[in-house]
PDB file of C-alpha atoms in Angstrom:
ATOM      1  CA  ASN A 122      -0.300  -0.092   0.012  1.00  0.00           C
ATOM      2  CA  THR A 123       2.978   2.313  -0.326  1.00  0.00           C
ATOM      3  CA  ARG A 124       2.286   5.591  -2.763  1.00  0.00           C
ATOM      4  CA  LEU A 125       4.268   8.136  -3.554  1.00  0.00           C
ATOM      5  CA  TYR A 126       3.278  11.795  -2.508  1.00  0.00           C
ATOM      6  CA  ASP A 127       1.687  13.759  -5.663  1.00  0.00           C
ATOM      7  CA  ASP A 128       5.573  15.566  -6.105  1.00  0.00           C
ATOM      8  CA  THR A 129       8.121  12.260  -6.045  1.00  0.00           C
ATOM      9  CA  ILE A 130       8.343  11.759  -8.945  1.00  0.00           C
ATOM     10  CA  PRO A 131       9.172  15.596 -10.918  1.00  0.00           C
ATOM     11  CA  VAL A 132      11.127  16.447  -7.843  1.00  0.00           C
ATOM     12  CA  LEU A 133      13.551  13.072  -7.817  1.00  0.00           C
ATOM     13  CA  THR A 134      13.353  13.317 -11.974  1.00  0.00           C
ATOM     14  CA  HIS A 135      14.512  17.180 -11.564  1.00  0.00           C
ATOM     15  CA  LEU A 136      17.171  16.403  -8.276  1.00  0.00           C
ATOM     16  CA  LYS A 137      18.539  13.211 -10.910  1.00  0.00           C
ATOM     17  CA  LYS A 138      18.875  16.316 -13.632  1.00  0.00           C
ATOM     18  CA  ASN A 139      21.103  18.191 -12.023  1.00  0.00           C
ATOM     19  CA  GLY A 140      23.673  14.875 -11.463  1.00  0.00           C
ATOM     20  CA  ALA A 141      22.201  13.914  -7.616  1.00  0.00           C
ATOM     21  CA  LEU A 142      22.383  11.328  -6.702  1.00  0.00           C
ATOM     22  CA  CYS A 143      19.134   9.518  -5.389  1.00  0.00           C
ATOM     23  CA  CYS A 144      19.460   6.490  -2.365  1.00  0.00           C
ATOM     24  CA  ILE A 145      16.337   5.151  -0.375  1.00  0.00           C
ATOM     25  CA  VAL A 146      17.267   4.516   3.383  1.00  0.00           C
ATOM     26  CA  SER A 147      14.657   2.743   5.174  1.00  0.00           C
ATOM     27  CA  THR A 148      12.949   0.574   7.302  1.00  0.00           C
ATOM     28  CA  LYS A 149      11.914  -1.819   4.544  1.00  0.00           C
ATOM     29  CA  THR A 150      12.781  -3.857   2.456  1.00  0.00           C
ATOM     30  CA  ARG A 151      14.671  -3.607  -0.407  1.00  0.00           C
ATOM     31  CA  SER A 152      12.119  -5.817  -2.260  1.00  0.00           C
ATOM     32  CA  ARG A 153       9.460  -3.581  -0.687  1.00  0.00           C
ATOM     33  CA  ILE A 154      10.851  -0.529  -2.180  1.00  0.00           C
ATOM     34  CA  SER A 155      11.807  -2.408  -5.355  1.00  0.00           C
ATOM     35  CA  GLU A 156       8.118  -3.496  -6.408  1.00  0.00           C
ATOM     36  CA  THR A 157       7.094  -0.080  -5.543  1.00  0.00           C
ATOM     37  CA  LEU A 158       9.557   1.796  -7.947  1.00  0.00           C
ATOM     38  CA  GLN A 159       8.492  -0.638 -10.590  1.00  0.00           C
ATOM     39  CA  ARG A 160       5.143  -0.180  -9.899  1.00  0.00           C
ATOM     40  CA  ASP A 161       5.962   3.312 -10.864  1.00  0.00           C
ATOM     41  CA  GLY A 162       8.276   3.441 -13.418  1.00  0.00           C
ATOM     42  CA  ILE A 163      11.424   5.328 -11.724  1.00  0.00           C
ATOM     43  CA  GLU A 164      13.868   2.999 -11.286  1.00  0.00           C
ATOM     44  CA  SER A 165      16.005   4.842 -13.637  1.00  0.00           C
ATOM     45  CA  LEU A 166      15.667   7.818 -11.133  1.00  0.00           C
ATOM     46  CA  ILE A 167      16.767   5.844  -7.209  1.00  0.00           C
ATOM     47  CA  ASP A 168      20.965   4.940  -7.394  1.00  0.00           C
ATOM     48  CA  CYS A 169      20.419   2.915  -4.413  1.00  0.00           C
ATOM     49  CA  ILE A 170      18.118   1.263  -1.176  1.00  0.00           C
ATOM     50  CA  ILE A 171      19.439   0.397   1.467  1.00  0.00           C
ATOM     51  CA  GLY A 172      16.534  -1.283   3.122  1.00  0.00           C
ATOM     52  CA  PHE A 173      15.806  -3.525   6.278  1.00  0.00           C
ATOM     53  CA  GLU A 174      18.253  -5.859   5.784  1.00  0.00           C
ATOM     54  CA  ASP A 175      21.602  -4.194   5.097  1.00  0.00           C
ATOM     55  CA  VAL A 176      21.545  -2.541   8.113  1.00  0.00           C
ATOM     56  CA  THR A 177      21.956  -3.944  11.929  1.00  0.00           C
ATOM     57  CA  GLU A 178      20.660  -0.959  13.935  1.00  0.00           C
ATOM     58  CA  PRO A 179      17.517  -0.166  12.045  1.00  0.00           C
ATOM     59  CA  LYS A 180      16.539   3.763  11.968  1.00  0.00           C
ATOM     60  CA  PRO A 181      17.326   5.821  13.758  1.00  0.00           C
ATOM     61  CA  SER A 182      20.677   5.272  13.586  1.00  0.00           C
ATOM     62  CA  GLY A 183      22.823   6.671  11.501  1.00  0.00           C
ATOM     63  CA  GLU A 184      24.013   3.014   9.580  1.00  0.00           C
ATOM     64  CA  GLY A 185      21.756   3.022   6.595  1.00  0.00           C
ATOM     65  CA  ILE A 186      23.044   6.655   6.123  1.00  0.00           C
ATOM     66  CA  HIS A 187      27.280   5.641   6.517  1.00  0.00           C
ATOM     67  CA  LEU A 188      26.378   2.552   4.650  1.00  0.00           C
ATOM     68  CA  ILE A 189      25.598   5.871   1.543  1.00  0.00           C
ATOM     69  CA  LEU A 190      28.081   7.648   2.506  1.00  0.00           C
ATOM     70  CA  HIS A 191      30.844   4.755   1.642  1.00  0.00           C
ATOM     71  CA  ARG A 192      29.342   2.916  -1.248  1.00  0.00           C
ATOM     72  CA  PHE A 193      29.182   6.369  -3.216  1.00  0.00           C
ATOM     73  CA  ASN A 194      32.602   7.971  -0.782  1.00  0.00           C
ATOM     74  CA  LEU A 195      30.728  11.360  -0.062  1.00  0.00           C
ATOM     75  CA  ALA A 196      31.756  13.116   2.658  1.00  0.00           C
ATOM     76  CA  HIS A 197      28.853  14.472   5.434  1.00  0.00           C
ATOM     77  CA  SER A 198      28.771  17.287   3.427  1.00  0.00           C
ATOM     78  CA  ASP A 199      27.851  16.344   0.393  1.00  0.00           C
ATOM     79  CA  VAL A 200      24.079  14.437   1.888  1.00  0.00           C
ATOM     80  CA  LEU A 201      20.926  16.006   2.012  1.00  0.00           C
ATOM     81  CA  TYR A 202      19.163  14.190   4.060  1.00  0.00           C
ATOM     82  CA  ILE A 203      14.788  13.637   3.285  1.00  0.00           C
ATOM     83  CA  GLY A 204      11.966  12.720   5.983  1.00  0.00           C
ATOM     84  CA  ASP A 205       8.915  12.287   6.753  1.00  0.00           C
ATOM     85  CA  SER A 206       8.630  11.164   9.899  1.00  0.00           C
ATOM     86  CA  LEU A 207      10.492  11.941  13.929  1.00  0.00           C
ATOM     87  CA  ILE A 208      12.253   9.042  12.930  1.00  0.00           C
ATOM     88  CA  ASP A 209      13.923  10.611   9.613  1.00  0.00           C
ATOM     89  CA  MET A 210      14.941  13.425  12.542  1.00  0.00           C
ATOM     90  CA  ASP A 211      16.897  11.297  14.534  1.00  0.00           C
ATOM     91  CA  THR A 212      17.495   9.241  11.575  1.00  0.00           C
ATOM     92  CA  ALA A 213      19.315  12.754  10.717  1.00  0.00           C
ATOM     93  CA  GLN A 214      20.755  13.756  13.705  1.00  0.00           C
ATOM     94  CA  ALA A 215      22.145  10.082  14.816  1.00  0.00           C
ATOM     95  CA  ALA A 216      24.481  10.338  11.171  1.00  0.00           C
ATOM     96  CA  ALA A 217      25.689  14.242  11.909  1.00  0.00           C
ATOM     97  CA  VAL A 218      29.797  14.447  12.251  1.00  0.00           C
ATOM     98  CA  THR A 219      30.279  14.397  15.832  1.00  0.00           C
ATOM     99  CA  THR A 220      34.399  13.386  15.876  1.00  0.00           C
ATOM    100  CA  GLY A 221      34.867  16.819  15.506  1.00  0.00           C
ATOM    101  CA  MET A 222      34.634  20.086  18.121  1.00  0.00           C
ATOM    102  CA  THR A 223      30.734  20.363  17.740  1.00  0.00           C
ATOM    103  CA  THR A 224      28.452  17.946  19.353  1.00  0.00           C
ATOM    104  CA  VAL A 225      25.199  15.905  18.945  1.00  0.00           C
ATOM    105  CA  ALA A 226      23.930  18.432  21.002  1.00  0.00           C
ATOM    106  CA  ASP A 227      25.621  21.294  19.604  1.00  0.00           C
ATOM    107  CA  PHE A 228      23.646  20.579  15.621  1.00  0.00           C
ATOM    108  CA  THR A 229      20.378  19.606  18.293  1.00  0.00           C
ATOM    109  CA  ALA A 230      19.911  23.139  19.446  1.00  0.00           C
ATOM    110  CA  ALA A 231      21.190  24.789  16.377  1.00  0.00           C
ATOM    111  CA  GLY A 232      17.870  23.455  14.745  1.00  0.00           C
ATOM    112  CA  GLN A 233      19.326  21.407  11.991  1.00  0.00           C
ATOM    113  CA  TYR A 234      16.165  20.893  10.383  1.00  0.00           C
ATOM    114  CA  ARG A 235      14.370  22.665   7.574  1.00  0.00           C
ATOM    115  CA  ILE A 236      10.397  21.561   7.625  1.00  0.00           C
ATOM    116  CA  LEU A 237       9.093  22.249   4.094  1.00  0.00           C
ATOM    117  CA  GLN A 238       5.022  21.302   2.882  1.00  0.00           C
ATOM    118  CA  ASN A 239       5.965  18.705   0.531  1.00  0.00           C
ATOM    119  CA  LEU A 240       9.336  18.154  -1.592  1.00  0.00           C
ATOM    120  CA  SER A 241       8.385  20.737  -4.472  1.00  0.00           C
ATOM    121  CA  GLU A 242      10.265  23.004  -2.057  1.00  0.00           C
ATOM    122  CA  LEU A 243      13.259  21.527  -2.811  1.00  0.00           C
ATOM    123  CA  ILE A 244      13.644  22.921  -6.432  1.00  0.00           C
TER     124      ILE A 244
END
């Protein structure tokens, strides 16, 4: 019963046309996500899926994001994580880099989150 938001395909298409890697980190299985992508004909818009079976600790652990970083040799600053739940907000925070002078508490206090009304605001 997974349904895409109305603006999902236009936003993903825009991101891909502008050179972005588009990945999914989910608590669902890869096969379930793939079924949705195939059903809607958008497999080519997604570069990587990290499903429940790919991690030892599911979201809100940042493990899935770290797997994407490693797979594509990306820096944390190269990633824009988008989610629609409080678990996603916690996941983004869990994946934040705290190896420097900035602590998790500092990130939280700085309010690193941006709230969008819909995906189209990304464009």
